[in-house]
Tab-separated table of C-alpha atoms in Angstrom:
chain	number	residue	atom	x	y	z
A	22	MET	CA	1.174	8.566	3.656
A	23	LYS	CA	-1.841	10.516	2.476
A	24	ARG	CA	-4.913	8.706	1.174
A	25	LYS	CA	-7.063	9.827	-1.682
A	26	GLN	CA	-10.599	9.212	-0.491
A	27	SER	CA	-13.270	7.624	-2.637
A	28	ARG	CA	-16.378	7.486	-0.415
A	29	ARG	CA	-18.870	4.597	-0.456
A	30	LYS	CA	-21.676	7.133	-0.628
A	31	PRO	CA	-23.188	7.601	-4.149
A	32	VAL	CA	-21.628	10.445	-6.086
A	33	VAL	CA	-22.567	12.082	-9.380
A	34	THR	CA	-20.740	10.906	-12.363
A	35	LYS	CA	-21.385	10.702	-16.077
A	36	ARG	CA	-21.795	7.745	-18.378
A	37	PRO	CA	-20.344	8.216	-21.884
A	38	ARG	CA	-23.440	8.192	-24.180
A	39	LYS	CA	-24.755	10.244	-27.039
A	40	ARG	CA	-26.815	12.117	-24.473
A	41	GLN	CA	-24.885	12.324	-21.243
A	42	LYS	CA	-27.065	11.516	-18.241
A	43	GLN	CA	-26.272	11.608	-14.529
A	44	THR	CA	-25.604	8.265	-12.905
A	45	LYS	CA	-24.627	7.323	-9.448
A	46	THR	CA	-21.502	5.530	-8.396
A	47	VAL	CA	-21.814	2.771	-5.764
A	48	VAL	CA	-18.629	1.006	-4.817
A	49	PRO	CA	-17.980	-1.740	-3.987
A	50	ASN	CA	-20.652	-3.967	-5.443
A	51	PHE	CA	-21.840	-6.920	-3.301
A	52	GLU	CA	-24.090	-9.817	-4.094
A	53	ASN	CA	-25.824	-11.285	-1.074
A	54	GLY	CA	-23.232	-9.716	1.244
A	55	LYS	CA	-20.326	-11.545	-0.490
A	56	PRO	CA	-17.680	-10.285	-2.869
A	57	ARG	CA	-18.564	-10.733	-6.556
A	58	HIS	CA	-15.171	-12.101	-7.619
A	59	ASP	CA	-12.248	-14.149	-6.563
A	60	PHE	CA	-8.642	-13.542	-7.644
A	61	ALA	CA	-6.744	-15.732	-10.089
A	62	SER	CA	-4.798	-18.598	-8.597
A	63	ARG	CA	-2.311	-17.080	-6.081
A	64	ALA	CA	0.481	-19.652	-6.370
A	65	ARG	CA	3.362	-18.824	-4.049
A	66	LEU	CA	5.658	-16.263	-5.708
A	67	ARG	CA	9.367	-16.746	-5.671
A	68	PRO	CA	11.371	-13.900	-4.061
A	69	ASN	CA	11.403	-10.825	-6.316
A	70	ASP	CA	8.866	-12.193	-8.808
A	71	VAL	CA	6.294	-9.544	-9.866
A	72	ARG	CA	2.812	-10.626	-10.932
A	73	THR	CA	-0.141	-8.630	-12.192
A	74	LEU	CA	-3.214	-9.147	-9.994
A	75	CYS	CA	-6.069	-10.663	-12.050
A	76	TRP	CA	-9.675	-11.773	-11.510
A	77	ASN	CA	-10.315	-15.507	-11.525
A	78	SER	CA	-11.662	-17.086	-14.769
A	79	GLU	CA	-12.070	-20.666	-15.986
A	80	HIS	CA	-10.158	-19.662	-19.060
A	81	GLU	CA	-6.573	-18.623	-18.450
A	82	LYS	CA	-6.426	-16.278	-21.455
A	83	ALA	CA	-9.744	-14.641	-20.415
A	84	ARG	CA	-8.446	-13.518	-17.023
A	85	LYS	CA	-8.986	-9.758	-16.621
A	86	VAL	CA	-6.480	-7.499	-14.946
A	87	VAL	CA	-7.885	-5.980	-11.755
A	88	SER	CA	-6.049	-2.678	-12.361
A	89	PRO	CA	-3.164	-1.700	-14.618
A	90	HIS	CA	-1.280	-0.431	-11.572
A	91	MET	CA	-1.773	-3.315	-9.158
A	92	TYR	CA	0.701	-6.106	-8.559
A	93	GLU	CA	1.950	-8.768	-6.230
A	94	VAL	CA	5.668	-9.006	-5.400
A	95	GLY	CA	7.498	-11.998	-3.976
A	96	ILE	CA	9.328	-11.160	-0.731
A	97	ALA	CA	12.551	-12.859	0.246
A	98	PRO	CA	12.294	-14.417	3.749
A	99	ILE	CA	15.592	-12.742	4.765
A	100	LEU	CA	14.025	-9.296	4.094
A	101	THR	CA	11.065	-9.947	6.426
A	102	GLU	CA	13.350	-11.467	9.048
A	103	LYS	CA	15.745	-8.511	9.164
A	104	ILE	CA	12.899	-5.958	9.304
A	105	ILE	CA	11.218	-7.831	12.128
A	106	HIS	CA	14.522	-8.202	13.962
A	107	MET	CA	15.067	-4.366	13.696
A	108	CYS	CA	11.500	-3.714	14.900
A	109	GLU	CA	12.122	-5.916	17.985
A	110	GLN	CA	15.589	-4.552	18.694
A	111	ASP	CA	14.620	-0.877	18.301
A	112	GLY	CA	11.364	-1.093	20.225
A	113	ILE	CA	9.029	-0.600	17.272
A	114	MET	CA	7.246	-3.913	17.933
A	115	ALA	CA	6.864	-3.016	21.616
A	116	MET	CA	5.609	0.452	20.737
A	117	ALA	CA	3.057	-1.065	18.298
A	118	GLY	CA	1.868	-3.383	21.004
A	119	ARG	CA	1.291	-0.536	23.438
A	120	LEU	CA	-0.616	1.380	20.844
A	121	ILE	CA	-2.823	-1.590	20.024
A	122	ALA	CA	-3.422	-2.264	23.747
A	123	GLY	CA	-4.532	1.297	24.286
A	124	LYS	CA	-1.766	2.244	26.615
A	125	GLU	CA	-0.474	4.977	24.357
A	126	ARG	CA	-3.343	5.320	21.910
A	127	LEU	CA	-3.630	8.670	20.117
A	128	SER	CA	-6.821	10.471	19.077
A	129	ARG	CA	-7.620	10.592	15.423
A	130	GLY	CA	-5.355	12.922	13.430
A	131	MET	CA	-2.978	13.352	16.392
A	132	PHE	CA	0.817	12.606	16.330
A	133	LYS	CA	3.755	12.691	18.636
A	134	LYS	CA	7.572	12.240	18.416
A	135	LYS	CA	9.154	9.190	20.132
A	136	LYS	CA	12.716	8.023	20.531
A	137	LEU	CA	12.959	4.394	19.365
A	138	GLY	CA	16.299	2.619	18.969
A	139	GLY	CA	18.022	5.915	19.686
A	140	ASN	CA	16.432	7.704	16.732
A	141	GLU	CA	13.392	9.927	16.296
A	142	TRP	CA	10.152	8.420	15.017
A	143	THR	CA	6.677	9.892	14.503
A	144	VAL	CA	3.702	7.995	15.831
A	145	GLN	CA	0.307	9.075	14.577
A	146	SER	CA	-3.343	8.025	14.419
A	147	PRO	CA	-4.729	8.485	10.817
A	148	ALA	CA	-7.284	11.206	10.552
A	149	PHE	CA	-9.504	9.075	8.375
A	150	SER	CA	-9.780	6.174	10.877
A	151	SER	CA	-12.962	5.610	12.757
A	152	GLN	CA	-13.268	6.107	16.555
A	153	SER	CA	-13.425	2.296	17.006
A	154	SER	CA	-10.246	1.802	15.019
A	155	ASN	CA	-6.861	1.362	16.810
A	156	MET	CA	-4.769	1.737	13.561
A	157	HIS	CA	-1.573	3.684	14.092
A	158	TRP	CA	1.373	4.610	11.925
A	159	LEU	CA	5.066	4.761	12.902
A	160	SER	CA	7.326	6.697	10.575
A	161	PRO	CA	11.117	7.199	10.859
A	162	GLY	CA	12.930	10.473	11.077
A	163	LYS	CA	16.003	11.115	8.903
A	164	ALA	CA	18.456	8.996	10.893
A	165	ALA	CA	16.065	6.075	11.094
A	166	HIS	CA	15.162	6.530	7.422
A	167	ASP	CA	18.803	6.190	6.472
A	168	SER	CA	19.124	3.097	8.732
A	169	MET	CA	16.146	1.554	7.003
A	170	LEU	CA	17.844	2.081	3.607
A	171	HIS	CA	20.984	0.377	4.919
A	172	LEU	CA	18.871	-2.540	6.246
A	173	LEU	CA	17.129	-2.952	2.885
A	174	SER	CA	20.415	-2.967	1.163
A	175	ASP	CA	21.804	-5.647	3.539
A	176	ALA	CA	18.741	-7.765	2.987
A	177	GLY	CA	19.091	-7.665	-0.832
A	178	PHE	CA	16.213	-5.308	-1.532
A	179	ASP	CA	18.186	-4.125	-4.540
A	180	HIS	CA	17.066	-7.196	-6.430
A	181	CYS	CA	13.443	-6.472	-5.587
A	182	LEU	CA	13.793	-2.845	-6.831
A	183	GLN	CA	15.319	-4.172	-10.064
A	184	ALA	CA	12.455	-6.615	-10.567
A	185	MET	CA	9.799	-3.935	-9.905
A	186	GLY	CA	11.506	-1.380	-12.097
A	187	LYS	CA	11.682	-3.760	-15.022
A	188	ALA	CA	8.052	-4.966	-14.487
A	189	LEU	CA	6.793	-1.394	-14.315
A	190	ARG	CA	8.892	-0.327	-17.262
A	191	LEU	CA	10.480	2.531	-15.443
A	192	ASN	CA	13.888	4.163	-16.035
A	193	ARG	CA	14.757	4.430	-12.356
A	194	LEU	CA	13.380	3.898	-8.891
A	195	THR	CA	13.858	5.748	-5.600
A	196	VAL	CA	12.677	4.775	-2.109
A	197	HIS	CA	10.808	7.859	-0.927
A	198	GLN	CA	9.319	7.158	2.485
A	199	PHE	CA	8.709	4.472	5.077
A	200	THR	CA	5.733	3.909	7.355
A	201	PHE	CA	4.861	0.919	9.662
A	202	LEU	CA	1.123	0.250	10.141
A	203	CYS	CA	-0.280	-1.605	13.061
A	204	VAL	CA	-3.949	-2.552	13.683
A	205	SER	CA	-6.064	-5.141	15.423
A	206	LYS	CA	-9.440	-3.477	15.328
A	207	CYS	CA	-10.921	-1.472	12.481
A	208	GLU	CA	-14.279	-0.766	10.933
A	209	GLN	CA	-14.470	-1.170	7.208
A	210	ALA	CA	-12.495	1.822	5.864
A	211	ASP	CA	-13.448	4.072	2.915
A	212	VAL	CA	-12.380	3.037	-0.564
A	213	HIS	CA	-9.323	5.091	-1.580
A	214	THR	CA	-6.245	5.178	-3.715
A	215	ASP	CA	-2.619	5.705	-2.457
A	216	THR	CA	-1.440	7.497	-5.577
A	217	THR	CA	-2.958	9.294	-8.600
A	218	LEU	CA	-1.931	11.255	-11.649
A	219	THR	CA	1.756	10.362	-11.389
A	220	GLY	CA	1.892	8.797	-14.920
A	221	GLY	CA	2.084	5.311	-13.474
A	222	LYS	CA	5.444	6.139	-11.793
A	223	ALA	CA	4.634	6.163	-8.026
A	224	TYR	CA	3.724	3.095	-5.937
A	225	ASN	CA	3.058	1.943	-2.443
A	226	LEU	CA	4.668	-1.400	-1.634
A	227	LEU	CA	2.807	-3.023	1.375
A	228	ILE	CA	4.869	-5.788	3.026
A	229	PRO	CA	3.129	-8.011	5.602
A	230	LEU	CA	5.454	-8.499	8.616
A	231	GLN	CA	3.108	-9.905	11.286
A	232	LEU	CA	-0.423	-11.330	10.680
A	233	SER	CA	-3.162	-12.483	12.982
A	234	THR	CA	-2.305	-15.609	15.042
A	235	ASP	CA	-5.786	-16.838	14.222
A	236	LYS	CA	-5.556	-18.932	11.019
A	237	ASN	CA	-9.334	-18.506	10.448
A	238	THR	CA	-9.030	-14.702	10.169
A	239	PRO	CA	-10.998	-13.630	7.108
A	240	ALA	CA	-9.432	-11.564	4.275
A	241	GLU	CA	-8.172	-8.228	5.433
A	242	LEU	CA	-8.354	-6.111	2.307
A	243	GLU	CA	-11.021	-5.212	-0.262
A	244	ILE	CA	-9.760	-4.524	-3.796
A	245	LEU	CA	-11.864	-2.950	-6.513
A	246	GLY	CA	-11.627	-3.385	-10.240
A	247	ASP	CA	-10.457	-0.635	-12.555
A	248	GLU	CA	-13.311	-0.851	-15.028
A	249	PRO	CA	-16.800	0.369	-14.147
A	250	TYR	CA	-19.918	-1.059	-15.633
A	251	PHE	CA	-23.480	0.146	-15.511
A	252	GLU	CA	-26.849	-1.373	-14.550
A	253	LYS	CA	-29.865	0.826	-14.650
A	254	LYS	CA	-27.771	4.018	-14.582
A	255	ILE	CA	-25.877	2.798	-11.550
A	256	GLU	CA	-22.065	2.457	-11.828
A	257	TYR	CA	-20.546	-0.625	-10.235
A	258	ARG	CA	-17.002	-1.956	-9.712
A	259	ASP	CA	-16.020	-5.591	-9.353
A	260	VAL	CA	-14.747	-6.307	-5.833
A	261	GLY	CA	-12.706	-9.051	-4.241
A	262	SER	CA	-11.497	-9.935	-0.790
A	263	TYR	CA	-7.670	-10.275	-0.522
A	264	LYS	CA	-5.849	-12.100	2.200
A	265	TYR	CA	-2.359	-11.089	3.085
A	266	GLU	CA	0.556	-13.555	3.011
A	267	THR	CA	4.020	-12.923	4.517
A	268	SER	CA	5.655	-14.408	1.392
A	269	SER	CA	4.338	-11.651	-0.849
A	270	ALA	CA	3.637	-7.916	-0.795
A	271	ILE	CA	1.033	-5.975	-2.729
A	272	LEU	CA	1.928	-3.027	-4.923
A	273	PHE	CA	-0.560	-0.175	-5.430
A	274	GLY	CA	-0.045	2.493	-8.120
A	275	ASP	CA	-2.218	5.137	-9.699
A	276	ASP	CA	-5.947	4.832	-9.024
A	277	ALA	CA	-5.698	1.345	-7.562
A	278	LEU	CA	-8.876	1.255	-5.485
A	279	HIS	CA	-8.792	-0.578	-2.211
A	280	ALA	CA	-10.009	-0.447	1.437
A	281	THR	CA	-9.023	-2.025	4.717
A	282	ASP	CA	-11.712	-4.551	5.550
A	283	LYS	CA	-13.342	-4.847	8.994
A	284	VAL	CA	-11.020	-6.692	11.424
A	285	GLU	CA	-11.100	-7.488	15.108
A	286	PHE	CA	-8.272	-9.691	16.404
A	287	SER	CA	-8.509	-10.954	19.969
A	288	GLY	CA	-5.726	-11.829	22.336
A	289	ALA	CA	-2.826	-9.840	23.695
A	290	GLY	CA	-0.159	-9.089	21.083
A	291	ASN	CA	-2.370	-10.261	18.254
A	292	PHE	CA	-2.226	-7.450	15.604
A	293	ARG	CA	-1.236	-6.945	12.051
A	294	LEU	CA	2.045	-5.078	11.297
A	295	MET	CA	2.749	-3.952	7.771
A	296	LEU	CA	5.569	-1.904	6.253
A	297	SER	CA	4.655	0.645	3.605
A	298	ILE	CA	7.460	1.626	1.262
A	299	LEU	CA	6.679	4.495	-1.106
A	300	ILE	CA	8.835	4.186	-4.268
A	301	GLY	CA	8.791	5.831	-7.710
A	302	GLU	CA	10.342	7.661	-10.552
A	303	VAL	CA	10.026	11.385	-10.097
A	304	ASP	CA	10.243	13.907	-12.987
A	305	ASN	CA	9.164	17.579	-13.473
A	306	LYS	CA	5.738	16.528	-14.636
A	307	ASN	CA	4.673	14.352	-11.683
A	308	LEU	CA	6.732	15.859	-8.815
A	309	SER	CA	3.811	17.634	-7.165
A	310	LYS	CA	1.478	14.621	-7.459
A	311	VAL	CA	4.130	12.279	-5.977
A	312	VAL	CA	4.671	14.681	-3.079
A	313	ASP	CA	0.909	14.788	-2.462
A	314	ASN	CA	1.073	11.068	-1.431
A	315	PHE	CA	3.657	11.619	1.271
A	316	SER	CA	2.817	11.663	4.975
A	317	GLU	CA	3.311	15.216	6.304
A	318	ASN	CA	4.664	14.049	9.631
A	319	ALA	CA	7.327	11.639	8.261
A	320	TYR	CA	10.774	12.319	6.890
A	321	ARG	CA	11.065	12.475	3.096
A	322	LEU	CA	13.646	13.475	0.510
A	323	SER	CA	13.651	17.086	-0.611
A	324	ASN	CA	12.194	17.943	-4.076
A	325	THR	CA	15.699	18.293	-5.445
A	326	GLN	CA	16.771	14.942	-4.010
A	327	LEU	CA	13.623	13.275	-5.446
A	328	ARG	CA	14.677	14.373	-8.937
A	329	LYS	CA	18.353	13.376	-8.510
A	330	VAL	CA	18.579	10.454	-6.094
A	331	SER	CA	18.115	6.959	-7.493
A	332	HIS	CA	18.309	3.578	-5.854
A	333	TRP	CA	17.890	1.555	-9.091
A	334	SER	CA	18.579	2.611	-12.667
A	335	LYS	CA	17.733	0.869	-15.927
A	336	ASN	CA	20.844	2.191	-17.583
A	337	ASP	CA	23.360	1.988	-14.702
A	338	SER	CA	23.832	-1.224	-12.796
A	339	SER	CA	26.167	0.531	-10.261
A	340	VAL	CA	23.089	2.526	-8.902
A	341	ARG	CA	22.136	0.784	-5.699
A	342	LEU	CA	20.743	1.379	-2.195
A	343	PRO	CA	23.174	3.061	0.114
A	344	THR	CA	25.090	1.045	2.734
A	345	SER	CA	26.452	2.175	6.040
A	346	GLU	CA	29.947	1.896	4.507
A	347	SER	CA	29.077	4.000	1.381
A	348	GLU	CA	27.962	7.039	3.421
């Protein structure tokens, strides 16, 4: 799962004026060390509901969308339960615990192959993470990827794909790649996007599986607004602190700016575990950009399969995720 970096350091940009002048971009924008904005009321979502993420406002109609490609998605409890059960049964949870504890920690940018649950997985330390971060990724090989698809089908994820496909106004959706992310200690990461230039057709669905056991843990994610504004030639973005909930996932699409906030959980086995599911609608125009978002060390569909394979279709209700019986 590659990340498009958007550094915090000032960069040269241009403000649309009659006479174009150089300005500096500074993101995110803080006031007195605190985020500038809160998010609109985050009432608990029903399973498979899809909601646009908005900034808070006293006037319901005045609420501004954070980004046109940023949503929250209600997650059915059975989906989370089945994924966690698989993680425990196949040794993924135990492997994540060893990585977090430092027993098998990898250096930045390094990866290795591991047998988990009888299948091949790739364990890697993101190249962009700081030396003090213990974030690691676990990505399935082909056999484990196929098993994940079967698990999602068994847990009713077809309904979630349908809800997202309709909300995103796409013609079809395909599950492209899986990655588990575990972390208990991380310096504030660089602002980045997960996808860009795909025509609004590729997304990263982040499902919280295990969160910190400390209920007082602060928000774990920084989210930046889509629209820049200027003060004395300086470009700013609205920023808010987002706290994960196991009842809902967050969906990032093109140019949805965000960053992992500083975290440091204490206690053995106290770490955050997330599942990243890359989904999208691939066509000849966006194929290369969609592929750019994939992790190089994880299994993915071939370019031909990306064009042809669908797991949900707007025009064909028989298109579904594969089951172990259908293959």
